[in-house]
Amino acid sequence: MTPTLPDALAGPETDSSKRTRLQALTRPVVAIRDPAALTIFHYIAYLYVVLYVSRFIEFLPGFLRPILVFSVILIGGALMSGRILALLSTTGGRIMAGCLLWMSVCSLFSIWPGQSIQIMITMYKTFLSVMIIVAFTSSFRAAVGMVMSTAFGLGMSALFPLFSGGSMAGRSVVDAQDGGGTLSDPNFFCMFLIMGVPLLGYATWRMQKVGKLIPLGLSFLALGYAVLTSSRSGFLALAIAVVFLFFQVTGQQKVKILIGAGVAVGMLVVLAPSTTLLRLTTIFDIDSSRVKTEEEQLEAQRAAGSAEGRLHLLTQGIQMTLRNPIFGVGPDMFQDGEERLAEEQGIRSSRHVSHNTYVQASSETGFLGFGLFAALIFVAYRNLTKVRAWCRKNYHPMGREIYAITFAFQTTLLMLYVELFFLSLLFSPIVWILVGLAIALTEVARQELARNFDLPVGPAKQGPPLYVLKRPGVVLAKDLAGVGNIRGQGASKQFVGTRPGRGVPGDGPVPRPSGG
């Protein structure tokens, strides 16, 4: 029986009619005989991702528009490759497009249509960027390049305070042009810092020798500045990521995580400023016994006031959703909607954003908009889970590499989803870029797992005869029972091992199939 991918991993590419229709939609406008001609476009796309994710463009003078220039070049390359509509061939991509279309409809019924339409123009520019990134994530090798670019893009955030650091109420921020920018908010800055850590961990695992020091150093620098931001949402996201990691590893690794977490907490208590510790541990009530200076008293009041304000905005957002269940108040209209609601209630308006992306989606685009957004982020996360789980249970020459990259990216997504509870990120490009890249990573991982493997083998020095695997599908563990040495271009170094029972270097023994 020919081994094939389970239905859980069989994506839209297995449907011949859909594939044929997609190929017709994305037929190259220029015939390219040599795929290597597109290599330069891939490198431009990697640089594009670094600049886009790191927000380095916010430090450049206004007349420099590298993203615009690169977008034009990459659109041409995507048209030449025939993959300009690759995003729309995926379930997640179609949900993303549907979400944006519904937001556009809601903007027509907005309490201020002009402002909502303006934010939607920006959103379609972001969607175009996602389409470009997915178009050039055309293979697993390209996906590795995109993830590494994202890792170093986010890691660059830790370098910005060295030459453009600032402070907001004693919390570390980054000041771009004119003192503004995405990273000028300490909570946003912390989010960028911590989301890069899992991907930098993957880069450390993948790079060789001295090269490992670069992502490793960026990781420690990012964690150090994350502490100085005093962001409670960031620390909660980081804690949940550590718990997630704890339940994914073996017993011996669990001990290492516990020891590392204990050391990190100890260093935090000893080295972090007292105001940082006070803010991180203050939710609604101020513990007067811990407040010793006026500065600590002020910081505690800020922290408690911030928590109370967020709770008030949450209730206001829910009420706006119930009052406008179909179209909401309009994209980017939460502040105006909350002001009108406060006037009706006879209370003072907070004039703040929602500080909760899920409530922002429901109050600004109605229940349908919330449902589409929730479905989008769920599908992106769930599909990575399926690929990672399959790699964990079955043997595949690229299984270890695919497992590592999907695990790192899934951890980053998990932290992002936690941050969505505390920040207004519905129209933030980083959310759509990461979700789009997760969709592309899932698709190329599926393709890699479903590739035909031709593993030519040499004479065995011991054990039973060797097999040449040339059948479609993936190489399952049961196909390796009784197989001696496996050699070939299709297998990575880590998986070039000896007969089962003696183990596969780098990944432990190949499990024997149950039932003989």
Short mmCIF file of N, CA, C and O in Angstrom, two decimals, residues 235-296:
data_model
loop_
_atom_site.label_atom_id
_atom_site.label_comp_id
_atom_site.label_asym_id
_atom_site.label_seq_id
_atom_site.Cartn_x
_atom_site.Cartn_y
_atom_site.Cartn_z
N PHE A 235 5.15 40.08 29.45
CA PHE A 235 5.62 39.06 30.37
C PHE A 235 4.63 37.92 30.49
O PHE A 235 5.02 36.76 30.65
N LEU A 236 3.34 38.22 30.40
CA LEU A 236 2.34 37.14 30.41
C LEU A 236 2.48 36.28 29.17
O LEU A 236 2.43 35.04 29.25
N ALA A 237 2.67 36.90 28.01
CA ALA A 237 2.85 36.14 26.76
C ALA A 237 4.10 35.28 26.84
O ALA A 237 4.10 34.12 26.41
N LEU A 238 5.17 35.82 27.40
CA LEU A 238 6.42 35.07 27.52
C LEU A 238 6.24 33.90 28.48
O LEU A 238 6.72 32.79 28.23
N ALA A 239 5.51 34.12 29.58
CA ALA A 239 5.28 33.04 30.55
C ALA A 239 4.45 31.92 29.94
O ALA A 239 4.74 30.73 30.14
N ILE A 240 3.42 32.29 29.17
CA ILE A 240 2.60 31.27 28.52
C ILE A 240 3.42 30.49 27.49
O ILE A 240 3.25 29.26 27.34
N ALA A 241 4.33 31.16 26.79
CA ALA A 241 5.20 30.47 25.83
C ALA A 241 6.10 29.46 26.54
O ALA A 241 6.34 28.36 26.03
N VAL A 242 6.61 29.82 27.71
CA VAL A 242 7.46 28.90 28.47
C VAL A 242 6.64 27.69 28.93
O VAL A 242 7.12 26.54 28.86
N VAL A 243 5.42 27.91 29.38
CA VAL A 243 4.55 26.80 29.78
C VAL A 243 4.25 25.91 28.58
O VAL A 243 4.27 24.66 28.69
N PHE A 244 3.98 26.51 27.43
CA PHE A 244 3.74 25.76 26.20
C PHE A 244 4.96 24.89 25.87
O PHE A 244 4.82 23.70 25.53
N LEU A 245 6.14 25.47 25.97
CA LEU A 245 7.37 24.73 25.70
C LEU A 245 7.54 23.59 26.70
O LEU A 245 7.94 22.48 26.32
N PHE A 246 7.20 23.83 27.95
CA PHE A 246 7.37 22.83 29.01
C PHE A 246 6.59 21.56 28.69
O PHE A 246 7.07 20.44 28.91
N PHE A 247 5.38 21.72 28.18
CA PHE A 247 4.53 20.55 27.92
C PHE A 247 4.81 19.91 26.55
O PHE A 247 4.16 18.92 26.21
N GLN A 248 5.76 20.44 25.80
CA GLN A 248 6.08 19.89 24.50
C GLN A 248 7.36 19.06 24.50
O GLN A 248 7.66 18.40 23.51
N VAL A 249 8.11 19.10 25.59
CA VAL A 249 9.42 18.46 25.61
C VAL A 249 9.40 17.25 26.54
O VAL A 249 8.43 17.00 27.26
N THR A 250 10.51 16.52 26.54
CA THR A 250 10.63 15.31 27.34
C THR A 250 10.97 15.64 28.79
O THR A 250 11.24 16.80 29.14
N GLY A 251 11.01 14.59 29.63
CA GLY A 251 11.24 14.80 31.06
C GLY A 251 12.55 15.48 31.39
O GLY A 251 12.59 16.39 32.22
N GLN A 252 13.63 15.07 30.75
CA GLN A 252 14.93 15.68 31.03
C GLN A 252 14.96 17.15 30.62
O GLN A 252 15.52 18.00 31.31
N GLN A 253 14.32 17.45 29.51
CA GLN A 253 14.27 18.84 29.05
C GLN A 253 13.37 19.69 29.94
O GLN A 253 13.61 20.88 30.10
N LYS A 254 12.35 19.07 30.54
CA LYS A 254 11.49 19.79 31.46
C LYS A 254 12.29 20.30 32.66
O LYS A 254 12.07 21.42 33.14
N VAL A 255 13.20 19.47 33.13
CA VAL A 255 14.04 19.87 34.27
C VAL A 255 14.90 21.08 33.90
O VAL A 255 15.04 22.02 34.67
N LYS A 256 15.44 21.06 32.68
CA LYS A 256 16.26 22.17 32.23
C LYS A 256 15.44 23.46 32.14
O LYS A 256 15.92 24.54 32.50
N ILE A 257 14.19 23.34 31.67
CA ILE A 257 13.33 24.52 31.57
C ILE A 257 13.03 25.07 32.95
O ILE A 257 13.06 26.30 33.17
N LEU A 258 12.73 24.19 33.90
CA LEU A 258 12.45 24.65 35.26
C LEU A 258 13.66 25.35 35.87
O LEU A 258 13.52 26.40 36.52
N ILE A 259 14.83 24.79 35.66
CA ILE A 259 16.05 25.42 36.19
C ILE A 259 16.28 26.77 35.52
O ILE A 259 16.56 27.78 36.18
N GLY A 260 16.13 26.82 34.17
CA GLY A 260 16.33 28.07 33.46
C GLY A 260 15.32 29.13 33.87
O GLY A 260 15.67 30.30 34.05
N ALA A 261 14.06 28.72 34.05
CA ALA A 261 13.03 29.67 34.46
C ALA A 261 13.32 30.19 35.87
O ALA A 261 13.14 31.38 36.16
N GLY A 262 13.78 29.31 36.74
CA GLY A 262 14.11 29.73 38.10
C GLY A 262 15.25 30.74 38.12
O GLY A 262 15.21 31.74 38.85
N VAL A 263 16.28 30.47 37.32
CA VAL A 263 17.42 31.39 37.24
C VAL A 263 16.96 32.74 36.67
O VAL A 263 17.36 33.81 37.16
N ALA A 264 16.11 32.71 35.64
CA ALA A 264 15.63 33.95 35.02
C ALA A 264 14.82 34.79 36.01
O ALA A 264 15.00 36.01 36.09
N VAL A 265 13.95 34.13 36.77
CA VAL A 265 13.15 34.85 37.76
C VAL A 265 14.06 35.44 38.84
O VAL A 265 13.87 36.58 39.28
N GLY A 266 15.05 34.66 39.26
CA GLY A 266 15.99 35.16 40.27
C GLY A 266 16.76 36.38 39.79
O GLY A 266 16.90 37.37 40.53
N MET A 267 17.23 36.33 38.55
CA MET A 267 17.94 37.48 37.99
C MET A 267 17.02 38.68 37.85
O MET A 267 17.43 39.82 38.06
N LEU A 268 15.74 38.43 37.50
CA LEU A 268 14.78 39.52 37.37
C LEU A 268 14.58 40.22 38.71
O LEU A 268 14.56 41.45 38.78
N VAL A 269 14.44 39.44 39.76
CA VAL A 269 14.21 40.02 41.09
C VAL A 269 15.42 40.81 41.56
O VAL A 269 15.30 41.88 42.17
N VAL A 270 16.61 40.31 41.25
CA VAL A 270 17.84 40.94 41.74
C VAL A 270 18.22 42.15 40.90
O VAL A 270 18.62 43.20 41.44
N LEU A 271 18.09 42.06 39.57
CA LEU A 271 18.64 43.08 38.69
C LEU A 271 17.62 44.11 38.20
O LEU A 271 18.00 45.23 37.88
N ALA A 272 16.35 43.75 38.13
CA ALA A 272 15.36 44.68 37.58
C ALA A 272 15.10 45.84 38.55
O ALA A 272 15.15 45.65 39.77
N PRO A 273 14.83 47.03 38.02
CA PRO A 273 14.49 48.17 38.89
C PRO A 273 13.25 47.88 39.73
O PRO A 273 12.36 47.12 39.31
N SER A 274 13.19 48.47 40.90
CA SER A 274 12.06 48.22 41.80
C SER A 274 10.74 48.65 41.17
O SER A 274 9.70 48.03 41.38
N THR A 275 10.76 49.75 40.38
CA THR A 275 9.53 50.21 39.74
C THR A 275 9.02 49.20 38.71
O THR A 275 7.82 49.03 38.53
N THR A 276 9.96 48.51 38.04
CA THR A 276 9.57 47.48 37.07
C THR A 276 8.88 46.32 37.76
O THR A 276 7.82 45.85 37.33
N LEU A 277 9.47 45.86 38.85
CA LEU A 277 8.87 44.75 39.60
C LEU A 277 7.51 45.15 40.15
O LEU A 277 6.57 44.34 40.16
N LEU A 278 7.39 46.38 40.61
CA LEU A 278 6.13 46.85 41.18
C LEU A 278 5.04 46.89 40.11
O LEU A 278 3.90 46.47 40.34
N ARG A 279 5.39 47.36 38.91
CA ARG A 279 4.41 47.42 37.84
C ARG A 279 3.98 46.03 37.39
O ARG A 279 2.80 45.78 37.14
N LEU A 280 4.95 45.12 37.28
CA LEU A 280 4.64 43.78 36.80
C LEU A 280 3.73 43.02 37.76
O LEU A 280 3.01 42.10 37.35
N THR A 281 3.77 43.36 39.03
CA THR A 281 2.99 42.63 40.03
C THR A 281 1.75 43.41 40.50
O THR A 281 1.05 42.95 41.40
N THR A 282 1.49 44.56 39.91
CA THR A 282 0.31 45.35 40.28
C THR A 282 -0.77 45.15 39.23
O THR A 282 -0.54 45.40 38.05
N ILE A 283 -1.93 44.70 39.67
CA ILE A 283 -3.04 44.49 38.73
C ILE A 283 -4.09 45.58 38.93
O ILE A 283 -4.19 46.53 38.16
N PHE A 284 -4.86 45.48 39.99
CA PHE A 284 -5.88 46.50 40.25
C PHE A 284 -5.63 47.26 41.55
O PHE A 284 -5.87 48.45 41.63
N ASP A 285 -5.13 46.55 42.56
CA ASP A 285 -4.94 47.17 43.87
C ASP A 285 -3.46 47.40 44.13
O ASP A 285 -2.60 46.59 43.73
N ILE A 286 -3.16 48.47 44.84
CA ILE A 286 -1.78 48.82 45.18
C ILE A 286 -1.46 48.27 46.56
O ILE A 286 -2.18 48.52 47.53
N ASP A 287 -0.39 47.50 46.64
CA ASP A 287 0.08 46.98 47.93
C ASP A 287 0.96 48.05 48.58
O ASP A 287 2.12 48.21 48.23
N SER A 288 0.37 48.79 49.52
CA SER A 288 1.08 49.91 50.14
C SER A 288 2.33 49.47 50.90
O SER A 288 3.27 50.25 51.06
N SER A 289 2.37 48.22 51.34
CA SER A 289 3.54 47.76 52.10
C SER A 289 4.78 47.65 51.23
O SER A 289 5.90 47.65 51.75
N ARG A 290 4.60 47.57 49.91
CA ARG A 290 5.73 47.43 49.01
C ARG A 290 6.17 48.77 48.43
O ARG A 290 7.17 48.85 47.75
N VAL A 291 5.38 49.82 48.64
CA VAL A 291 5.70 51.14 48.10
C VAL A 291 6.53 51.90 49.11
O VAL A 291 6.09 52.17 50.23
N LYS A 292 7.75 52.26 48.71
CA LYS A 292 8.68 52.91 49.63
C LYS A 292 9.07 54.32 49.20
O LYS A 292 9.50 55.12 50.02
N THR A 293 8.95 54.64 47.94
CA THR A 293 9.34 55.96 47.45
C THR A 293 8.20 56.57 46.65
O THR A 293 7.24 55.89 46.27
N GLU A 294 8.30 57.88 46.41
CA GLU A 294 7.28 58.56 45.61
C GLU A 294 7.26 58.02 44.18
O GLU A 294 6.19 57.93 43.56
N GLU A 295 8.43 57.69 43.65
CA GLU A 295 8.50 57.15 42.30
C GLU A 295 7.76 55.81 42.22
O GLU A 295 7.03 55.56 41.25
N GLU A 296 7.92 54.96 43.22
CA GLU A 296 7.23 53.68 43.24
C GLU A 296 5.72 53.88 43.39
O GLU A 296 4.92 53.16 42.79
#
